[in-house]
Amino acid sequence: MTSPLAVGERIIALLDEGLFTATYKYGVLLGLLDLSLERGADVGQGALRVTTAQLAAKVLAAYWPQVRPLPLHEGIIPRQSGRGSRDARIVRLIADYKQRTAKEWASPFEVRLRRHDDYGRLVIEVERVLIEMPLPRLQYVGASSDEFLYQINWTRDVSRTLVARYLRGERTDFDNVITLRPGVASALIQLNGLLRPLIQRSWTLKVAQLNHLDEMVLHDFLFGQERVALARVRAPLAELQEERCFYCGERLDSRFDVDHFVPWARVPNDNLENLVAAHAGCNNAKRDFLPAVRHVSRWRARFDPEARESRELAGIASGRQWPSEPAATLGTARAIYGKLPSSAKLWVLADEFEERGTASLVL
Ligand SMILES: [Zn+2]
């Protein structure tokens, strides 16, 4: 079993390693972090098995908002690989797709809902890149490979024909499983609050360097939440909550916000279950803190199939064509809250906080 500290140190070493000319390693690391959060709570210290297709969906989601013109920069989409080479293939795929359909879909999940075939093809192309490039190369620090994060059953020399046949859905002996070593998923969950900002910052620095841009401007462009898109579910969420603020329970005014219950800074999750209507004041006071246990207990009702909330949420998701992944969202919350020390500060209301304590929390 690997200790969290050891995993953290090795990932920091990876971030410093200059082996990659494109930004793929950041995408892969964030993708593994997301999958550990969604699926890792149940494996404990065990090994977590995920597939290359699952990782591809996460990596696609990370790149998607980044492939758009930079404001005030003559409509240029920031490069994500060195000048000598063509731009990173994942970036080209997304840029081509957006140009071809002339649509600004808010997220790949929206493409999945509205244009299922296109989405499938994009994921397959991202999966091809991951299999051939970063996955078999990522764990090289210096000249030696050390599979400290995950184990896969192919190498850098994998046959492209074999991969192509696998991606066409033919029966092959290509094994698409990525096995996170025992303890790694658990460590990633525990270190999420440290590693995510660190990986995002390294990614930002790399893109700033490649494009001669200011890092401060770029971070929000690459990783900020796009509030505009949330407008589509704003009114139905308020209705679901009977026009009351999710946190303080008082009536909503006209300027209320859509808030990410598990904060966006902890995990970028736009699924409907994770969105609540809240006063702008309550939302601002909450910032990137996790909500207190009392809020979690109320939020939990959204996942109870018998509860009115869960039925109405399902109705909103299909009516507004908004992504909804209850199991993944709940899994993520379970993973994050499960790793909190009893001294962790949770947000109650306004400037009031409380410690996580030892009270049991059903998630
Ligand atoms: Zn409020």
Short mmCIF file of C-alpha atoms in Angstrom, two decimals, residues 17-341:
data_model
loop_
_atom_site.label_atom_id
_atom_site.label_comp_id
_atom_site.label_asym_id
_atom_site.label_seq_id
_atom_site.Cartn_x
_atom_site.Cartn_y
_atom_site.Cartn_z
CA GLU A 17 9.23 16.76 -15.06
CA GLY A 18 9.61 18.35 -18.48
CA LEU A 19 9.09 15.25 -20.55
CA PHE A 20 5.81 16.33 -22.13
CA THR A 21 5.54 19.02 -24.75
CA ALA A 22 1.74 19.03 -24.54
CA THR A 23 -0.42 19.47 -21.46
CA TYR A 24 -1.73 15.89 -21.40
CA LYS A 25 -0.16 14.89 -18.12
CA TYR A 26 -2.23 17.50 -16.28
CA GLY A 27 -5.40 16.29 -17.96
CA VAL A 28 -4.64 12.68 -17.05
CA LEU A 29 -3.82 13.54 -13.43
CA LEU A 30 -7.00 15.58 -13.00
CA GLY A 31 -8.99 12.79 -14.67
CA LEU A 32 -7.58 10.19 -12.27
CA LEU A 33 -8.39 12.52 -9.39
CA ASP A 34 -11.99 12.89 -10.57
CA LEU A 35 -12.45 9.15 -11.07
CA SER A 36 -11.00 8.42 -7.62
CA LEU A 37 -13.44 10.87 -6.08
CA GLU A 38 -16.40 9.39 -7.91
CA ARG A 39 -15.57 5.74 -7.54
CA GLY A 40 -12.93 5.41 -4.86
CA ALA A 41 -14.99 5.67 -1.67
CA ASP A 42 -15.97 2.01 -1.84
CA VAL A 43 -12.53 0.51 -2.48
CA GLY A 44 -10.97 2.01 0.64
CA GLN A 45 -7.27 1.24 0.60
CA GLY A 46 -7.74 -1.24 -2.22
CA ALA A 47 -6.93 -0.96 -5.91
CA LEU A 48 -9.33 1.00 -8.11
CA ARG A 49 -9.93 -0.21 -11.63
CA VAL A 50 -11.07 2.28 -14.24
CA THR A 51 -11.15 2.05 -18.03
CA THR A 52 -9.44 4.17 -20.65
CA ALA A 53 -12.90 5.20 -21.89
CA GLN A 54 -13.89 6.48 -18.44
CA LEU A 55 -10.66 8.44 -18.20
CA ALA A 56 -11.15 9.81 -21.72
CA ALA A 57 -14.54 11.23 -20.74
CA LYS A 58 -12.95 13.05 -17.79
CA VAL A 59 -10.04 14.37 -19.83
CA LEU A 60 -12.43 15.58 -22.54
CA ALA A 61 -14.43 17.40 -19.87
CA ALA A 62 -11.29 19.09 -18.52
CA TYR A 63 -10.17 20.35 -21.94
CA TRP A 64 -13.59 21.28 -23.27
CA PRO A 65 -13.99 24.76 -21.69
CA GLN A 66 -10.34 25.58 -22.43
CA VAL A 67 -10.82 25.33 -26.17
CA ARG A 68 -12.42 28.68 -26.83
CA PRO A 69 -11.09 32.06 -27.91
CA LEU A 70 -9.38 34.10 -25.24
CA PRO A 71 -11.21 37.34 -24.57
CA LEU A 72 -9.16 40.36 -25.71
CA HIS A 73 -6.68 38.23 -27.61
CA GLU A 74 -7.98 38.46 -31.17
CA GLY A 75 -10.08 35.36 -30.84
CA ILE A 76 -7.09 33.10 -30.41
CA ILE A 77 -7.54 29.71 -28.75
CA PRO A 78 -4.53 29.17 -26.47
CA ARG A 79 -2.03 26.59 -27.69
CA GLN A 80 -1.44 23.54 -25.54
CA SER A 81 1.76 22.19 -27.05
CA GLY A 82 5.14 23.47 -28.24
CA ARG A 83 5.52 25.69 -31.29
CA GLY A 84 7.51 23.09 -33.18
CA SER A 85 4.70 20.58 -33.17
CA ARG A 86 1.10 20.96 -34.23
CA ASP A 87 -1.25 21.80 -31.42
CA ALA A 88 -2.16 19.09 -28.98
CA ARG A 89 -4.45 16.63 -30.72
CA ILE A 90 -7.17 16.77 -28.07
CA VAL A 91 -7.34 20.53 -28.47
CA ARG A 92 -7.58 20.19 -32.25
CA LEU A 93 -10.34 17.61 -31.95
CA ILE A 94 -12.44 19.85 -29.75
CA ALA A 95 -11.72 22.98 -31.78
CA ASP A 96 -12.67 21.18 -35.01
CA TYR A 97 -15.82 19.85 -33.46
CA LYS A 98 -16.90 23.24 -32.13
CA GLN A 99 -16.16 24.87 -35.48
CA ARG A 100 -17.94 22.20 -37.49
CA THR A 101 -21.11 22.36 -35.47
CA ALA A 102 -20.85 26.12 -34.85
CA LYS A 103 -22.31 25.50 -31.42
CA GLU A 104 -21.05 26.54 -28.06
CA TRP A 105 -22.20 23.55 -26.08
CA ALA A 106 -21.59 24.25 -22.44
CA SER A 107 -19.97 20.90 -21.78
CA PRO A 108 -19.29 17.53 -23.35
CA PHE A 109 -22.16 16.22 -21.22
CA GLU A 110 -24.43 18.44 -23.19
CA VAL A 111 -23.05 17.03 -26.42
CA ARG A 112 -23.67 13.58 -25.01
CA LEU A 113 -27.30 14.45 -24.33
CA ARG A 114 -28.01 16.23 -27.58
CA ARG A 115 -25.68 14.60 -30.08
CA HIS A 116 -24.93 11.21 -28.74
CA ASP A 117 -22.99 9.90 -31.76
CA ASP A 118 -20.71 12.94 -31.95
CA TYR A 119 -19.96 12.59 -28.27
CA GLY A 120 -19.07 8.93 -28.66
CA ARG A 121 -16.68 9.71 -31.50
CA LEU A 122 -14.96 12.47 -29.53
CA VAL A 123 -14.44 10.24 -26.52
CA ILE A 124 -12.96 7.52 -28.73
CA GLU A 125 -10.49 9.96 -30.28
CA VAL A 126 -9.43 11.25 -26.86
CA GLU A 127 -9.12 7.66 -25.67
CA ARG A 128 -6.81 6.92 -28.62
CA VAL A 129 -4.54 9.81 -27.65
CA LEU A 130 -4.43 8.69 -24.01
CA ILE A 131 -3.61 5.08 -24.88
CA GLU A 132 -0.86 5.95 -27.33
CA MET A 133 0.75 8.89 -25.60
CA PRO A 134 0.42 9.94 -21.98
CA LEU A 135 -0.73 6.76 -20.23
CA PRO A 136 2.32 4.61 -21.04
CA ARG A 137 4.68 7.59 -20.64
CA LEU A 138 3.40 9.43 -17.62
CA GLN A 139 5.22 7.46 -14.95
CA TYR A 140 8.67 8.08 -16.30
CA VAL A 141 10.63 10.31 -13.99
CA GLY A 142 14.06 10.76 -15.53
CA ALA A 143 14.83 7.73 -17.63
CA SER A 144 13.16 5.08 -15.54
CA SER A 145 9.56 4.05 -15.38
CA ASP A 146 8.02 3.44 -12.00
CA GLU A 147 4.38 2.47 -11.88
CA PHE A 148 3.63 4.18 -8.60
CA LEU A 149 0.19 5.46 -9.58
CA TYR A 150 -1.31 2.86 -11.84
CA GLN A 151 -0.60 -0.28 -13.76
CA ILE A 152 -1.58 -0.88 -17.38
CA ASN A 153 -1.09 -3.85 -19.65
CA TRP A 154 0.45 -2.11 -22.64
CA THR A 155 3.59 -0.10 -23.32
CA ARG A 156 4.70 2.85 -25.41
CA ASP A 157 5.22 0.43 -28.28
CA VAL A 158 1.61 -0.68 -28.41
CA SER A 159 0.48 -1.46 -31.95
CA ARG A 160 -1.62 1.34 -33.39
CA THR A 161 -3.50 -1.17 -35.48
CA LEU A 162 -4.45 -3.10 -32.38
CA VAL A 163 -5.61 0.08 -30.65
CA ALA A 164 -7.61 1.11 -33.73
CA ARG A 165 -9.33 -2.28 -33.82
CA TYR A 166 -10.13 -2.07 -30.12
CA LEU A 167 -11.57 1.43 -30.58
CA ARG A 168 -13.72 0.21 -33.47
CA GLY A 169 -15.29 -2.18 -31.01
CA GLU A 170 -13.73 -5.31 -32.52
CA ARG A 171 -12.87 -8.18 -30.28
CA THR A 172 -9.15 -7.90 -29.47
CA ASP A 173 -6.89 -8.77 -26.58
CA PHE A 174 -6.24 -5.13 -25.81
CA ASP A 175 -6.90 -4.65 -22.09
CA ASN A 176 -8.33 -1.18 -21.45
CA VAL A 177 -8.13 -1.31 -17.66
CA ILE A 178 -6.07 1.16 -15.66
CA THR A 179 -5.51 -0.24 -12.18
CA LEU A 180 -4.73 2.37 -9.55
CA ARG A 181 -2.37 0.70 -7.09
CA PRO A 182 -3.69 -0.13 -3.62
CA GLY A 183 -3.90 3.03 -1.54
CA VAL A 184 -3.60 5.40 -4.51
CA ALA A 185 -7.30 6.22 -4.96
CA SER A 186 -7.60 6.76 -1.22
CA ALA A 187 -4.52 9.01 -1.24
CA LEU A 188 -5.84 11.01 -4.19
CA ILE A 189 -9.15 11.57 -2.40
CA GLN A 190 -7.34 12.68 0.72
CA LEU A 191 -4.99 14.97 -1.17
CA ASN A 192 -7.60 16.38 -3.56
CA GLY A 193 -7.71 19.75 -1.80
CA LEU A 194 -3.96 20.15 -2.26
CA LEU A 195 -3.32 18.40 -5.53
CA ARG A 196 -6.12 19.87 -7.63
CA PRO A 197 -5.00 23.51 -7.22
CA LEU A 198 -1.40 22.45 -7.69
CA ILE A 199 -2.10 20.58 -10.92
CA GLN A 200 -4.29 23.43 -12.18
CA ARG A 201 -1.53 25.91 -11.42
CA SER A 202 1.09 23.84 -13.21
CA TRP A 203 -1.25 23.48 -16.17
CA THR A 204 -1.84 27.24 -16.18
CA LEU A 205 1.89 27.97 -16.06
CA LYS A 206 2.50 25.66 -18.98
CA VAL A 207 -0.19 27.29 -21.12
CA ALA A 208 1.00 30.77 -20.07
CA GLN A 209 4.51 29.83 -21.20
CA LEU A 210 3.40 28.33 -24.50
CA ASN A 211 1.33 31.39 -25.37
CA HIS A 212 3.34 34.17 -23.73
CA LEU A 213 0.34 35.09 -21.65
CA ASP A 214 -0.18 36.32 -18.15
CA GLU A 215 -0.79 33.50 -15.72
CA MET A 216 -3.27 35.44 -13.61
CA VAL A 217 -5.64 36.03 -16.50
CA LEU A 218 -5.33 32.49 -17.69
CA HIS A 219 -6.20 30.54 -14.55
CA ASP A 220 -9.82 31.62 -14.50
CA PHE A 221 -10.10 31.17 -18.24
CA LEU A 222 -8.88 27.56 -17.98
CA PHE A 223 -10.50 26.44 -14.73
CA GLY A 224 -13.15 28.96 -13.71
CA GLN A 225 -16.76 28.00 -13.65
CA GLU A 226 -18.85 29.43 -16.42
CA ARG A 227 -21.78 30.94 -14.60
CA VAL A 228 -23.67 31.95 -17.70
CA ALA A 229 -24.57 28.40 -18.59
CA LEU A 230 -26.17 27.76 -15.22
CA ALA A 231 -28.96 30.22 -16.07
CA ARG A 232 -30.92 27.44 -17.76
CA VAL A 233 -31.58 25.58 -14.51
CA ARG A 234 -31.81 28.61 -12.22
CA ALA A 235 -35.59 28.99 -12.20
CA PRO A 236 -36.45 25.27 -11.90
CA LEU A 237 -34.01 24.88 -9.00
CA ALA A 238 -35.67 27.75 -7.15
CA GLU A 239 -39.04 26.15 -7.81
CA LEU A 240 -37.78 22.80 -6.51
CA GLN A 241 -36.73 24.58 -3.32
CA GLU A 242 -40.08 26.37 -3.08
CA GLU A 243 -38.35 29.68 -3.80
CA ARG A 244 -36.25 29.39 -0.65
CA CYS A 245 -32.49 29.63 -0.21
CA PHE A 246 -31.02 26.15 0.18
CA TYR A 247 -28.83 27.22 3.09
CA CYS A 248 -30.69 29.74 5.24
CA GLY A 249 -34.23 28.75 4.21
CA GLU A 250 -35.35 32.38 3.73
CA ARG A 251 -37.20 33.49 0.60
CA LEU A 252 -35.04 34.00 -2.47
CA ASP A 253 -34.88 37.47 -3.97
CA SER A 254 -34.48 38.12 -7.69
CA ARG A 255 -30.68 38.14 -7.62
CA PHE A 256 -30.10 34.64 -6.24
CA ASP A 257 -27.24 32.45 -7.45
CA VAL A 258 -26.90 28.86 -8.54
CA ASP A 259 -24.31 27.40 -6.19
CA HIS A 260 -22.25 24.21 -6.45
CA PHE A 261 -23.03 22.35 -3.22
CA VAL A 262 -19.71 20.51 -3.25
CA PRO A 263 -17.63 23.53 -4.30
CA TRP A 264 -16.35 23.77 -7.85
CA ALA A 265 -12.84 24.38 -6.52
CA ARG A 266 -12.92 20.93 -4.89
CA VAL A 267 -14.34 19.11 -7.86
CA PRO A 268 -15.78 20.57 -11.05
CA ASN A 269 -19.19 18.94 -10.97
CA ASP A 270 -22.03 20.62 -12.87
CA ASN A 271 -24.45 17.74 -12.47
CA LEU A 272 -27.91 18.90 -11.51
CA GLU A 273 -27.84 17.18 -8.11
CA ASN A 274 -24.85 19.31 -7.15
CA LEU A 275 -26.59 22.62 -7.92
CA VAL A 276 -28.65 24.56 -5.39
CA ALA A 277 -30.35 27.94 -5.48
CA ALA A 278 -28.98 30.28 -2.81
CA HIS A 279 -28.92 33.97 -1.91
CA ALA A 280 -25.95 35.74 -3.46
CA GLY A 281 -24.97 36.66 0.12
CA CYS A 282 -25.10 33.06 1.34
CA ASN A 283 -23.18 31.89 -1.73
CA ASN A 284 -20.47 34.50 -1.20
CA ALA A 285 -20.15 33.66 2.49
CA LYS A 286 -19.80 29.97 1.64
CA ARG A 287 -17.01 30.57 -0.90
CA ASP A 288 -15.03 27.34 -1.44
CA PHE A 289 -15.90 25.81 1.92
CA LEU A 290 -17.74 22.55 2.31
CA PRO A 291 -21.23 22.88 3.78
CA ALA A 292 -21.86 21.79 7.36
CA VAL A 293 -23.38 18.43 8.26
CA ARG A 294 -26.90 19.89 8.65
CA HIS A 295 -26.83 21.04 5.01
CA VAL A 296 -25.51 17.69 3.86
CA SER A 297 -28.37 15.89 5.56
CA ARG A 298 -30.91 17.98 3.66
CA TRP A 299 -29.00 17.65 0.40
CA ARG A 300 -28.93 13.88 0.83
CA ALA A 301 -32.70 13.79 0.24
CA ARG A 302 -32.00 14.55 -3.41
CA PHE A 303 -30.62 11.04 -3.80
CA ASP A 304 -33.43 9.21 -2.09
CA PRO A 305 -35.56 7.68 -4.86
CA GLU A 306 -38.66 8.02 -2.66
CA ALA A 307 -38.17 11.74 -2.04
CA ARG A 308 -40.01 14.43 -3.96
CA GLU A 309 -36.70 16.22 -4.68
CA SER A 310 -35.14 13.31 -6.51
CA ARG A 311 -38.18 12.83 -8.74
CA GLU A 312 -38.37 16.52 -9.54
CA LEU A 313 -34.66 16.72 -10.23
CA ALA A 314 -34.96 13.88 -12.70
CA GLY A 315 -37.78 15.80 -14.39
CA ILE A 316 -35.70 18.99 -14.61
CA ALA A 317 -32.69 17.10 -15.95
CA SER A 318 -34.67 15.58 -18.80
CA GLY A 319 -36.79 18.67 -19.46
CA ARG A 320 -33.84 21.06 -19.60
CA GLN A 321 -31.42 18.49 -21.00
CA TRP A 322 -29.05 19.02 -18.13
CA PRO A 323 -26.46 16.42 -17.05
CA SER A 324 -27.36 14.32 -14.06
CA GLU A 325 -25.22 11.60 -12.50
CA PRO A 326 -26.57 10.91 -9.02
CA ALA A 327 -24.27 7.97 -8.27
CA ALA A 328 -21.12 9.83 -9.27
CA THR A 329 -22.13 13.00 -7.42
CA LEU A 330 -23.02 11.14 -4.26
CA GLY A 331 -19.85 9.04 -4.51
CA THR A 332 -17.78 12.20 -4.74
CA ALA A 333 -19.42 13.73 -1.67
CA ARG A 334 -18.99 10.47 0.23
CA ALA A 335 -15.31 10.39 -0.68
CA ILE A 336 -14.64 14.01 0.26
CA TYR A 337 -16.56 14.02 3.55
CA GLY A 338 -15.25 10.58 4.43
CA LYS A 339 -11.67 11.86 4.44
CA LEU A 340 -12.26 14.98 6.52
CA PRO A 341 -10.49 15.12 9.86
#
